[in-house]
Coordinates of C-alpha atoms in Angstrom, one line a residue:
Chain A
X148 CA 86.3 -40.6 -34.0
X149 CA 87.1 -42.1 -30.7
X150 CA 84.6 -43.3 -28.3
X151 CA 86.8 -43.4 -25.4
X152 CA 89.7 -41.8 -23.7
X153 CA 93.2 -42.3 -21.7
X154 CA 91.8 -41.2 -18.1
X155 CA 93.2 -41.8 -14.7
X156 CA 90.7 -43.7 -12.9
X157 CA 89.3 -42.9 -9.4
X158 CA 87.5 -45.2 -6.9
X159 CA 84.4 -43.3 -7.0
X160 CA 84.3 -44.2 -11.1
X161 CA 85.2 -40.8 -12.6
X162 CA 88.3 -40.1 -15.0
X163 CA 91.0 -37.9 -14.4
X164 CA 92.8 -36.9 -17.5
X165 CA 95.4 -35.2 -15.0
X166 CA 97.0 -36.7 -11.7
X167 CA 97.4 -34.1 -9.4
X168 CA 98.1 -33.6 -5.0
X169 CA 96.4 -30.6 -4.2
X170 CA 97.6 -28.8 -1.1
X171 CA 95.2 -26.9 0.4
X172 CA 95.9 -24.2 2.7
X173 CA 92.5 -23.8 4.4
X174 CA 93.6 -20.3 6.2
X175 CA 95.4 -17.8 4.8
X176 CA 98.0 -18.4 7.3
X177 CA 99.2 -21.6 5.6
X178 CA 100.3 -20.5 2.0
X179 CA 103.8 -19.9 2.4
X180 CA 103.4 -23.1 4.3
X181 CA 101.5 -25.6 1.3
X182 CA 104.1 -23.5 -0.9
X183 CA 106.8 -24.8 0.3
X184 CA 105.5 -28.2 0.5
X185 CA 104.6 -28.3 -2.9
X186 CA 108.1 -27.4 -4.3
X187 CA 109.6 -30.7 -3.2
X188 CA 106.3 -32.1 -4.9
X189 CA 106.6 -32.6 -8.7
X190 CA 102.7 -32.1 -10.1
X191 CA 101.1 -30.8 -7.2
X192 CA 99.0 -27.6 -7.0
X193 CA 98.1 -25.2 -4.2
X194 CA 94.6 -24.4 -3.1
X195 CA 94.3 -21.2 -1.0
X196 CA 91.7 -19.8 1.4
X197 CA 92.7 -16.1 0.9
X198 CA 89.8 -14.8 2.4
X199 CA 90.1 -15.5 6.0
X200 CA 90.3 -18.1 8.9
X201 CA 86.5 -18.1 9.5
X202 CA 84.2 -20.7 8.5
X203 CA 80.8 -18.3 8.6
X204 CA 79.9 -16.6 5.3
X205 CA 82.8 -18.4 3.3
X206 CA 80.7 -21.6 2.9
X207 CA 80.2 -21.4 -0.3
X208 CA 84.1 -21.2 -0.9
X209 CA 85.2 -24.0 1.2
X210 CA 82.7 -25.8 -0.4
X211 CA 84.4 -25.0 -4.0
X212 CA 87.9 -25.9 -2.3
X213 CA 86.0 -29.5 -1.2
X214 CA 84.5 -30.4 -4.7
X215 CA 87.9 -29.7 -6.5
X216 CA 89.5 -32.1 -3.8
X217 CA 87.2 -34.3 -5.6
X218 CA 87.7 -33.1 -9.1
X219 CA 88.8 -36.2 -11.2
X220 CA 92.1 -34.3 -11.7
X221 CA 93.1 -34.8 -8.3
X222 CA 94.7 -37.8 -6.5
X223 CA 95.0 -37.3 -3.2
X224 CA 94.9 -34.1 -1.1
X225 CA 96.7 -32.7 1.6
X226 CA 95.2 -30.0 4.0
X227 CA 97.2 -28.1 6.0
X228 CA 95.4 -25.5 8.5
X229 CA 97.4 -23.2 11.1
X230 CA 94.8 -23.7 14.5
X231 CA 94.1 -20.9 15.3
X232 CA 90.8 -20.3 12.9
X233 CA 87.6 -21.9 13.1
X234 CA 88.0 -24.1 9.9
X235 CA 88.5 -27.8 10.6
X236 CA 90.6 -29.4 7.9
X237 CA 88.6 -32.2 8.1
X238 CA 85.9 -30.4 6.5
X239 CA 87.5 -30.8 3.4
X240 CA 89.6 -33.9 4.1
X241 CA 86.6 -36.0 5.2
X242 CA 84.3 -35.5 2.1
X243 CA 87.7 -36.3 0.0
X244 CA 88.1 -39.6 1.5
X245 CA 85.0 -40.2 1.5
X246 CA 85.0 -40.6 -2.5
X247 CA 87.8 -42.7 -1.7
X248 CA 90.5 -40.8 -2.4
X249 CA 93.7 -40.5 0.3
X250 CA 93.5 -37.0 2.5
X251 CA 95.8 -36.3 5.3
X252 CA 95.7 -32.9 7.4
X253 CA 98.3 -31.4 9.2
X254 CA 97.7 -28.8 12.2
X255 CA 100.6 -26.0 12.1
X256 CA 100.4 -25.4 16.0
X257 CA 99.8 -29.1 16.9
X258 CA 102.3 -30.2 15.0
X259 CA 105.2 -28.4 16.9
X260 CA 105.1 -25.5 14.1
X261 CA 105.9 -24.0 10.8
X262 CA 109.5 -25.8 10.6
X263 CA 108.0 -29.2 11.7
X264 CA 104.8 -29.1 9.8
X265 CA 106.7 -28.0 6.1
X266 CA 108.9 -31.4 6.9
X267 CA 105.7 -33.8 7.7
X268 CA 103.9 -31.8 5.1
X269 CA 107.0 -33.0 2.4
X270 CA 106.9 -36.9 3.7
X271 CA 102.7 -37.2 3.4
X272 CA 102.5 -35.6 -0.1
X273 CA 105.2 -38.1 -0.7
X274 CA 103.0 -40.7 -0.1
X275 CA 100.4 -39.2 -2.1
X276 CA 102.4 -39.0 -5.1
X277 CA 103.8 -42.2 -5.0
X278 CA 100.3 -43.0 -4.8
X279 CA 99.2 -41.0 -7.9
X280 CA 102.0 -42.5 -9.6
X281 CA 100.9 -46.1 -8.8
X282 CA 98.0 -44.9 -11.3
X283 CA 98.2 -45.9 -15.0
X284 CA 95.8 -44.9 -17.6
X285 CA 93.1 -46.8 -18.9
X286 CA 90.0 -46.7 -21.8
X287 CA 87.9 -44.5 -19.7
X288 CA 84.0 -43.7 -21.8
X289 CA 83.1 -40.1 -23.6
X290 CA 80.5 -40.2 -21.0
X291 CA 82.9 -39.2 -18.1
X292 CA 84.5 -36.6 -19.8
X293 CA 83.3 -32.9 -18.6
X294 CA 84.5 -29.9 -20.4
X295 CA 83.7 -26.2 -19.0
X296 CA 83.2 -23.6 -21.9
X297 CA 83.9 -19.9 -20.7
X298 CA 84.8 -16.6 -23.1
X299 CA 87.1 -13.9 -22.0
X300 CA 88.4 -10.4 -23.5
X301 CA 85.5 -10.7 -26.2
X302 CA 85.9 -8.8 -29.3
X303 CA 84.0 -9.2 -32.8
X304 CA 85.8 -12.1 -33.8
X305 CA 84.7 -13.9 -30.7
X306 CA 80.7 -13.9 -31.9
X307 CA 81.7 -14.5 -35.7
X308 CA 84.8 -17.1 -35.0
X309 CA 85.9 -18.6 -32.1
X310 CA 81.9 -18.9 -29.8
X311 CA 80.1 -20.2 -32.8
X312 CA 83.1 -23.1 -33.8
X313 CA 83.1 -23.6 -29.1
X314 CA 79.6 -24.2 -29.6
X315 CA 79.9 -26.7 -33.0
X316 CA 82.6 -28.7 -30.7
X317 CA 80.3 -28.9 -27.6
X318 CA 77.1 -30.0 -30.2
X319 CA 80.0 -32.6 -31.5
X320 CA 81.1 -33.8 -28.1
X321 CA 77.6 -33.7 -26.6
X322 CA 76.6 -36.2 -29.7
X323 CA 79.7 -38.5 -28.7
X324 CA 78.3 -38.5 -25.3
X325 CA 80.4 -35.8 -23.6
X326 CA 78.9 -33.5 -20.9
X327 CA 79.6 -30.1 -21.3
X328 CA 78.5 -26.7 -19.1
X329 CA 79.1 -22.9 -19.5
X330 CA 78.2 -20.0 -17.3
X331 CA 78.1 -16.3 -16.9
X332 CA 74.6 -16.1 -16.5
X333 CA 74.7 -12.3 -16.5
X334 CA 76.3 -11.9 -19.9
X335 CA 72.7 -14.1 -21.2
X336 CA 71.1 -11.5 -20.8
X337 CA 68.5 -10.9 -23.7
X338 CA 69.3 -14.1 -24.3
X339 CA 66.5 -15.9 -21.9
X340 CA 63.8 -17.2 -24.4
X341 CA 66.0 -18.3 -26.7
X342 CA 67.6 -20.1 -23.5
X343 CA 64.0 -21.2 -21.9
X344 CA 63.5 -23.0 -25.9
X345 CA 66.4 -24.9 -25.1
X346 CA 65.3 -26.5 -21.9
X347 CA 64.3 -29.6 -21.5
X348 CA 61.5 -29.2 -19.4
X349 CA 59.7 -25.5 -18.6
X350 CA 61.1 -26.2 -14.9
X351 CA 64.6 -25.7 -16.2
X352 CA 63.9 -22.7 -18.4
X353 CA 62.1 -21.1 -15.5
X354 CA 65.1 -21.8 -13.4
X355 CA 67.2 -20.7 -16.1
X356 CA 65.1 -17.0 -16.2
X357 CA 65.0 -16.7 -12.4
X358 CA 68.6 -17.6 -12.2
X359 CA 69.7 -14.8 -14.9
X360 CA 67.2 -12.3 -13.2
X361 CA 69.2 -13.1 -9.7
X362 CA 72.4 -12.5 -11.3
X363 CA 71.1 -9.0 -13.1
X364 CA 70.4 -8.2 -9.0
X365 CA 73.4 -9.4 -8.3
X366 CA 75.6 -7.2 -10.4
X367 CA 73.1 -4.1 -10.3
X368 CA 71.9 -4.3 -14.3
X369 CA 68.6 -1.8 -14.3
X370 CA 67.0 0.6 -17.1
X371 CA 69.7 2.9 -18.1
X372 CA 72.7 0.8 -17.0
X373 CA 75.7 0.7 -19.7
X374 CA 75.4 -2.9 -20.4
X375 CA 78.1 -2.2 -23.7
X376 CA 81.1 -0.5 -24.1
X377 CA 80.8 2.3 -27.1
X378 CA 84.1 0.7 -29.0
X379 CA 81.7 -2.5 -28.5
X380 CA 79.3 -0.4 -31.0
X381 CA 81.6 0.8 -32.7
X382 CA 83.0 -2.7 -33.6
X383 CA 79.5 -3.6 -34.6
X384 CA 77.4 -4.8 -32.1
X385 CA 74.0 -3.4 -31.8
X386 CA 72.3 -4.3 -29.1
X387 CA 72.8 -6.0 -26.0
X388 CA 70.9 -9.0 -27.1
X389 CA 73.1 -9.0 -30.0
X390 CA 76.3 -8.7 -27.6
X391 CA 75.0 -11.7 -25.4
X392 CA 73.9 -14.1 -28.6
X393 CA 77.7 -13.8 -29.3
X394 CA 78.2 -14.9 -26.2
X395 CA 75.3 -17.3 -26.1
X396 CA 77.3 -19.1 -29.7
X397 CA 79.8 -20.6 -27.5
X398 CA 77.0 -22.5 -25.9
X399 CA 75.6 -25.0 -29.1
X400 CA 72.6 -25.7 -29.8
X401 CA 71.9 -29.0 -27.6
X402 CA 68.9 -29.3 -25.2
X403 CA 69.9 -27.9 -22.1
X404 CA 69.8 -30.2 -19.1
X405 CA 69.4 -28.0 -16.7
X406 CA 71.1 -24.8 -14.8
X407 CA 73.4 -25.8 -12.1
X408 CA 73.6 -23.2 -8.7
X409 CA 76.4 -23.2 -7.2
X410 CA 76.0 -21.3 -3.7
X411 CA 76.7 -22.1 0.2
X412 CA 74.2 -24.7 0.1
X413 CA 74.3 -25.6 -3.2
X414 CA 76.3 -27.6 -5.5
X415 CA 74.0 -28.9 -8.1
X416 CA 76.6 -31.1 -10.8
X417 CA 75.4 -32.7 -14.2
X418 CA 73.4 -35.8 -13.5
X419 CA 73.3 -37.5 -17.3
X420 CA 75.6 -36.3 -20.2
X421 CA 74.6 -33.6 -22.4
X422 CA 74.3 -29.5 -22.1
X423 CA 74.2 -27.5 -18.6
X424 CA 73.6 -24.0 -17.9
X425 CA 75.7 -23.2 -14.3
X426 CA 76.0 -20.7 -12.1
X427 CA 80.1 -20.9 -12.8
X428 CA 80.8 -16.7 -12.3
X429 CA 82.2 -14.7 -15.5
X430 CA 85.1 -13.7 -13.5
X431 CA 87.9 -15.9 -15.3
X432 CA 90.2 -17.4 -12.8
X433 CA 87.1 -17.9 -10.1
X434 CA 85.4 -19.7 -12.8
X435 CA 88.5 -21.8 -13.3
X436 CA 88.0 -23.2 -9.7
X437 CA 83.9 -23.3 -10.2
X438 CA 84.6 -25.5 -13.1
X439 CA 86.7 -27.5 -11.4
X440 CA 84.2 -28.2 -8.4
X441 CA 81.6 -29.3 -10.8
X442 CA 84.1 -31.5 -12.1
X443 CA 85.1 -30.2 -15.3
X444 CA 88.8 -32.0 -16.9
X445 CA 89.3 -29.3 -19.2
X446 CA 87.9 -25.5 -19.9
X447 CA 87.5 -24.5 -23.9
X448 CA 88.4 -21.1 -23.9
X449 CA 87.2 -18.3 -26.5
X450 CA 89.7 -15.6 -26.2
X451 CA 89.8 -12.1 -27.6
X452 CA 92.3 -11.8 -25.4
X453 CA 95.3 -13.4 -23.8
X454 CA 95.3 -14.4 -20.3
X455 CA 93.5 -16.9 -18.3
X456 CA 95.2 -20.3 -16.7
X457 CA 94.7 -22.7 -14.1
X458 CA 96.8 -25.9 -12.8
X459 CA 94.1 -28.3 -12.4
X460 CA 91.7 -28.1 -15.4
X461 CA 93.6 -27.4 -18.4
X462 CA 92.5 -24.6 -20.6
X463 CA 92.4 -25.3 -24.6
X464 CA 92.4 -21.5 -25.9
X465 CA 90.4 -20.7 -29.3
X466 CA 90.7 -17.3 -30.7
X467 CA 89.6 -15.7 -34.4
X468 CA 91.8 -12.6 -34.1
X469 CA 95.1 -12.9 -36.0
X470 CA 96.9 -10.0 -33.5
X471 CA 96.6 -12.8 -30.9
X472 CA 97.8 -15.8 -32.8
X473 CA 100.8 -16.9 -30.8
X474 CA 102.6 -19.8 -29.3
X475 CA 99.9 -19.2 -26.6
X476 CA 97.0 -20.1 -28.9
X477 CA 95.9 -23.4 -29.3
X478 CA 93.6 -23.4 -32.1
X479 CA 93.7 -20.5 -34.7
X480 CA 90.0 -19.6 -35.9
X481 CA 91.0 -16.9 -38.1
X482 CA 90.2 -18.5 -41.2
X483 CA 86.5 -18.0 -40.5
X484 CA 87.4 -14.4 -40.6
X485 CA 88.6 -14.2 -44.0
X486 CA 86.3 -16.7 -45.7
X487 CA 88.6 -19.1 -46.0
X488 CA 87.6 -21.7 -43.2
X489 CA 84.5 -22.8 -41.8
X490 CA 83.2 -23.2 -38.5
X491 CA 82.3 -27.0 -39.0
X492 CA 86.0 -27.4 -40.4
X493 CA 86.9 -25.6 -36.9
X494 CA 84.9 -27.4 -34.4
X495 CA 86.3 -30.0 -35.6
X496 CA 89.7 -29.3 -35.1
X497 CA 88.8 -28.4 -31.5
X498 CA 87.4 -31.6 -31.0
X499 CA 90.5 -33.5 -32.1
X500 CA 92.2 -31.2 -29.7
X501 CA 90.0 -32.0 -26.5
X502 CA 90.6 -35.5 -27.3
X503 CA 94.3 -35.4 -27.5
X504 CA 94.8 -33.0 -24.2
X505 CA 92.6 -35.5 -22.5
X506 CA 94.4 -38.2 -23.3
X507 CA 98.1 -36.6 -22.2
X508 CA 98.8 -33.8 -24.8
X509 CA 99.7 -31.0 -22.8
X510 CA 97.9 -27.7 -23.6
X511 CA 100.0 -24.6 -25.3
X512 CA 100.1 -23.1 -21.7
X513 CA 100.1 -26.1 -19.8
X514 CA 102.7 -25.5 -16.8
X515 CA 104.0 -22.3 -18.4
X516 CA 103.5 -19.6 -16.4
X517 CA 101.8 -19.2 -13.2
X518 CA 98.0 -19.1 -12.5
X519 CA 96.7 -18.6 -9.0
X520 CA 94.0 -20.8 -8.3
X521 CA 91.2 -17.7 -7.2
X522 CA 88.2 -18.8 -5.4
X523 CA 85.2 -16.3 -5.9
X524 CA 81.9 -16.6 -3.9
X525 CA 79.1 -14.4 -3.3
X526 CA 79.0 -12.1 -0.3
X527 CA 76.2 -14.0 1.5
X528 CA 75.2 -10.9 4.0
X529 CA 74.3 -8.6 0.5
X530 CA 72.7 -11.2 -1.0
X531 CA 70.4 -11.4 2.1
X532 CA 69.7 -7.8 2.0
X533 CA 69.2 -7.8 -1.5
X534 CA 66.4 -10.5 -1.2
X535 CA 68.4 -13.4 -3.3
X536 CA 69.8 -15.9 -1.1
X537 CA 68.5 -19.1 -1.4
X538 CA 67.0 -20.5 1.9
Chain B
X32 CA 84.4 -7.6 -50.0
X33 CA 82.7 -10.3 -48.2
X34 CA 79.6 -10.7 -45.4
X35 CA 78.1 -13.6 -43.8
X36 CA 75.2 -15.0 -43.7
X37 CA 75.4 -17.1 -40.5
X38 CA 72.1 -18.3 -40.8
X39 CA 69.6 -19.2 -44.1
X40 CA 66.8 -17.1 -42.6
X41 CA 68.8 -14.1 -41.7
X42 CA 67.7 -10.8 -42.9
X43 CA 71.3 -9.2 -42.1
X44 CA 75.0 -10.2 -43.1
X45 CA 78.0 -9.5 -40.7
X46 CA 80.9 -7.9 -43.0
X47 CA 84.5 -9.1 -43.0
X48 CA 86.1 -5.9 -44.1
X49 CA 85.4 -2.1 -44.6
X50 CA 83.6 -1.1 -47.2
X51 CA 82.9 2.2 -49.3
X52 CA 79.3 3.9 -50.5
X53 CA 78.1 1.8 -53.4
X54 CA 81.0 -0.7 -53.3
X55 CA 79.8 -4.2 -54.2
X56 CA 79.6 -6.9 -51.2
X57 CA 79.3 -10.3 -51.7
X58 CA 77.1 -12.5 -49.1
X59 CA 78.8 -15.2 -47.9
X60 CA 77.0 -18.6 -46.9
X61 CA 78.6 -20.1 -43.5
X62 CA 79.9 -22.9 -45.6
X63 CA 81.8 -20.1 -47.7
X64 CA 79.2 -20.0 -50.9
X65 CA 79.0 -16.9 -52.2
X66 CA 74.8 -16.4 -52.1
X67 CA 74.1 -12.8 -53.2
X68 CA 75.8 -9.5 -54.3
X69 CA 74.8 -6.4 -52.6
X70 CA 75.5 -3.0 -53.0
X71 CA 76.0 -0.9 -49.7
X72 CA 73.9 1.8 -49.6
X73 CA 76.7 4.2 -47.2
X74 CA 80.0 3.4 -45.6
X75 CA 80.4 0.0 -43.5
X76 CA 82.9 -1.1 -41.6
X77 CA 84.2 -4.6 -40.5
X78 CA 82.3 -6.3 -37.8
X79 CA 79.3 -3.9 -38.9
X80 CA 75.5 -5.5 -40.6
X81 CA 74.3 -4.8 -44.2
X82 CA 70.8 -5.9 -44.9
X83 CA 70.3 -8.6 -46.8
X84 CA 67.0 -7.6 -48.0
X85 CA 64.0 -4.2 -47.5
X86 CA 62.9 -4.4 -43.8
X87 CA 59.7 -2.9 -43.1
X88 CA 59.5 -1.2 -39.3
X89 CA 59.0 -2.9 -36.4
X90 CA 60.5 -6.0 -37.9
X91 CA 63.1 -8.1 -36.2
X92 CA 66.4 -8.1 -37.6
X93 CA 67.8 -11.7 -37.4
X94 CA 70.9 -12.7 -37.3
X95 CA 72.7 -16.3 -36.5
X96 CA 68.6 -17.2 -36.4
X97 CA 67.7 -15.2 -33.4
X98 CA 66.3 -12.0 -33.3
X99 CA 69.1 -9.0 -31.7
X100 CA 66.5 -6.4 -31.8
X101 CA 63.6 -4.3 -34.0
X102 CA 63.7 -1.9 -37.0
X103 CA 62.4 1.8 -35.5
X104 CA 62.4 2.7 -39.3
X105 CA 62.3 1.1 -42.8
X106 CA 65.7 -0.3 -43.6
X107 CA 66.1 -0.4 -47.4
X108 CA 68.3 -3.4 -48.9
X109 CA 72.1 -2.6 -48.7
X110 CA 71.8 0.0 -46.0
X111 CA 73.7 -0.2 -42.4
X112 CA 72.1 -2.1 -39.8
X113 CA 73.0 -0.6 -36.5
X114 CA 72.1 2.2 -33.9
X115 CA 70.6 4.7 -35.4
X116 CA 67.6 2.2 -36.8
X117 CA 67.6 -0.8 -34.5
X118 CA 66.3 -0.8 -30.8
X119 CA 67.2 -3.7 -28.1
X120 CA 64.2 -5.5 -27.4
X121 CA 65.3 -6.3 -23.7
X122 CA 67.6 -3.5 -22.5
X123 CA 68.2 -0.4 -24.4
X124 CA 71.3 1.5 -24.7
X125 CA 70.8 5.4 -23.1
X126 CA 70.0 7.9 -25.9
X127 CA 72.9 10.0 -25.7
X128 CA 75.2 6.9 -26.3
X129 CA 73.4 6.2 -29.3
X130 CA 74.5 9.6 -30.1
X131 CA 78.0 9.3 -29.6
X132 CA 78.3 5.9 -31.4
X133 CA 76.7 7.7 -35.1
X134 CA 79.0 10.5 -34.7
X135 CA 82.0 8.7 -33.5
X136 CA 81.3 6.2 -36.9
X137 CA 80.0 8.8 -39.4
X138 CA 76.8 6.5 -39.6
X139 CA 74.8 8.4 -42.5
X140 CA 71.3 9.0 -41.1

C-alpha cells in the first residue's frame, strides 16, 4: 500500500488533492454576481452567504466560509461583497492570505457596479487560476490527508454493510497514518460509553458526553420523543442504541482523539493524525461545508440513499443495498449482504478508492450534477435561551 | 437462510433473508464461516435478530460487541429478538409504538 499521495501543495504545508478558486459571495446580494464570474472560470466553485448581509449572530457561518477558503482544496479565493452590509470581505480574505494563499475582494458599489465588478471579478479569478495552474503535484505524506465520514438515507444495509466496511477503511487509513473525523453527534445517542471507552483521555470522553447531551438540547430529544421511525422497527432495529451503533460502525474502532466544536467561537481542527469526534451537523450538505472547514479532501459517504454532493471535498459513496447500485455508486457493498463478500475484503476496496480520488481519479459524481454549497450554523439567540452556548 | 454473527461474543445474529417457523438458519461468521445451525422458533424477517443462544432476563443482548439493550423476559434459543422482549437501556420507544410495530410484523408473543 502507498505511503504517500499526489497532492497540490500549499504554502502553509497542507495537500490539496483538488485545485480550486472559490468565489465567495459574502451577502446574499452577490450570487448572481460570483455566478457569473465563475462561468468564465473553469474549476471554480461558489460560496454563498444566503442568510443575510449582517455580521451579528452569523459568526459561526462566516467563520465556516473562512476555514474552507483555507481548505487544502482551494487555491486562491476571491470575495466579492455588494457594500451595503456590515460584512467586510476582508474578514475572510485576510485570514486566507494569511496562510499564504492569494485573496482579492471586490466591492460591488465601490467598484462602479454590478456590470463593472462581474468584468474585474472575470480578470482577478484569472489570475487566480493561472495561479492554481502554475501548481503541479507532488509526493505529499498519508499524514496530511483528512477524510470526513458522514451517513445519509440510512436503511438496514447501512449498519450490516456499508458503516461497518467505512469504519474498517478509516481503522486502515488511521493505521497508514490518515486522520479521519465524523459527526452527528445526535444520532450517538446511546452510544456515549461505548464512545467515552474510546477516548484517549477521560477529558475527551467527558467532552464527548457533554457535547452529545448539548446536541439532544439542541434538537429537543426528551423521554417519550420518537427517536425511530416504525418501518425503522419494522426493518429490524430494536432499540435506539441499536439504531445509533449502526451509525456509530461507520466510525472504527481507533482511539478517539478528541471531539472537535465547531461554533461562533470555535473551530477546534485535528492536531495529530488519527480518529476525531466533531461537531460537523447531520444535516448532509451543511456538513459538506463543516468538513470542509476542518479541512477534510474528501467525505466517505454511507448511503441508503442517493443524494448528497459538494464541489470542494469530493464525496466517495458506499452503499449495501442493490436497489441503489447505479452509475452513481462508487463502491458496491452488497456482497456483504448476501454472504458472499466480507467487510475486510470491502474496506479494502474503499481504501484503494480514497487513494486513487486523492491522487486525481475523479469520483462517480464528481462535476455531474449540481450541489449548492449550504452553510448551516446554530441559531446563537436559542442556544442562549436554552442555556448551551458556549461563553 | 443465513444470519450473521458480527461479533464472536454476540448472543444474537442479524438475518439476511425471511425466514419461516421452524426453518433452519445458518449463522454466519463475519468472515463468511458458517458457525452454527439454528432453528427459528416463529417467523423472521430480513434485517430482523434470532438468538444465538437461551438468554435469561435482564441480560444484555449484544450484538457487533456492544450491548443495544436488555431482555424484559427469557428469550429461548432460536426465538425473535426484537420489541416485544428487549427494552432500550438509554431512551425507550413509547408503549403504544411498541404496539403497533408487533401487530404491524405479526411478531408471535
Amino acid at each position: 500500500m502507498t505511503a504517500t499521495f499526489k497532492g497540490y501543495p500549499r504554502p502553509n504545508g497542507t495537500f490539496g488533492i483538488r485545485n480550486h478558486v472559490m468565489i465567495v459571495a459574502i451577502d446574499e446580494c452577490c450570487e448572481g454576481i460570483a455566478r457569473n464570474i465563475s462561468k468564465e472560470i473553469e474549476g471554480s466553485v461558489v460560496v454563498t452567504n444566503h442568510y443575510t448581509c449582517m455580521y451579528g449572530g452569523n459568526e459561526e457561518m462566516i467563520d465556516t466560509i473562512i476555514h474552507t477558503g483555507i481548505n487544502p482544496n482551494i487555491a486562491g479565493v476571491l470575495v466579492i461583497a455588494m457594500g451595503c452590509g456590515s460584512i467586510d470581505p476582508e474578514l475572510v480574505a485576510g485570514p486566507v492570505r494569511a496562510e499564504g494563499l492569494p485573496a482579492h475582494t471586490l466591492t460591488v458599489i465601490k467598484n462602479k457596479g454590478t456590470i463593472e465588478t462581474i468584468k474585474d471579478g472575470i480578470e482577478l479569478a484569472k489570475q487566480l487560476k493561472a495561479h492554481a495552474d502554475s501548481i503541479e503535484r507532488v509526493d505529499a505524506p498519508v499524514s496530511a490527508l483528512r477524510i470526513g465520514i458522514k451517513c445519509g438515507g440510512s436503511d438496514t444495509s447501512s449498519g450490516l454493510a456499508s458503516n461497518p466496511s467505512v469504519g474498517a477503511a478509516s481503522d486502515k487509513l488511521i493505521d497508514l497514518g490518515a486522520t479521519t473525523m465524523a459527526g452527528e453527534l445526535l444520532e450517538l445517542l446511546g452510544c456515549e460509553d461505548i464512545l467515552k471507552a474510546r477516548s484517549v483521555s477521560p477529558e475527551v470522553g467527558d467532552k464527548i458526553e457533554r457535547l452529545i447531551a448539548e446536541d439532544l438540547k439542541r434538537w429537543h430529544v426528551i423521554e417519550g420523543t420518537e427517536t425511530m421511525s416504525i418501518g425503522n422497527s419494522v426493518g429490524g432495529l430494536t432499540t435506539i442504541d441499536e439504531k445509533s451503533q449502526g451509525a456509530m460502525h461507520k466510525t472504527g474502532s481507533r482511539p478517539i482523539q478528541d471531539c472537535l466544536r465547531i461554533s461562533h467561537i470555535h473551530r477546534e481542527k485535528p492536531t495529530t493524525p488519527g480518529f476525531y469526534l466533531t461537531e460537523t451537523t447531520m444535516l448532509c450538505g451543511g456538513s459538506a461545508m463543516h468538513f470542509a472547514s476542518l479541512g477534510a479532501q474528501l467525505i466517505l459517504w454511507t448511503a441508503g440513499a442517493a443524494g448528497f454532493n459538494n464541489s470542494i471535498v469530493p464525496v466517495i459513496r458506499v452503499s449495501g443495498n442493490s436497489s441503489l447500485i447505479t452509475a452513481d455508486m462508487d463502491i458496491n457493498a452488497c456482497g456483504i449482504m448476501d454472504a458472499t463478500d466480507t467487510i475486510d475484503n470491502v474496506s479494502n476496496k474503499i481504501v484503494e478508492r480514497v487513494f486513487a480520488v486523492a491522487n486525481g481519479d475523479k469520483t462517480n459524481l464528481e462535476g455531474v450534477g449540481y450541489a449548492y454549497a449550504s452553510l448551516y450554523q446554530k441559531d446563537q439567540r436559542l442556544e442562549h435561551v436554552i442555556g448551551i452556548c458556549p461563553q | 437462510m443465513k444470519a450473521i454473527k458480527l461479533a464472536s461474543n454476540d448472543n444474537v445474529a442479524t438475518l439476511l433473508g425471511d425466514v419461516e417457523k421452524h426453518e433452519v438458519v445458518e449463522i454466519i461468521s463475519a468472515d463468511n464461516e458458517v458457525i452454527a445451525e439454528i432453528k427459528a422458533l416463529q417467523k423472521i424477517t430480513f434485517g430482523n435478530k434470532i438468538a444465538l443462544c437461551d438468554i435469561a432476563n435482564g441480560e444484555q443482548i449484544l450484538k457487533a460487541g456492544h450491548s443495544i439493550g436488555k431482555s424484559i423476559t427469557e428469550i429461548p434459543l432460536g426465538q425473535l429478538v426484537h420489541v416485544q422482549n428487549v427494552r432500550s437501556e438509554r431512551l425507550d420507544i413509547p408503549e403504544a409504538i411498541i404496539e403497533e410495530i408487533i401487530k404491524q410484523m405479526g411478531i408471535e408473543k
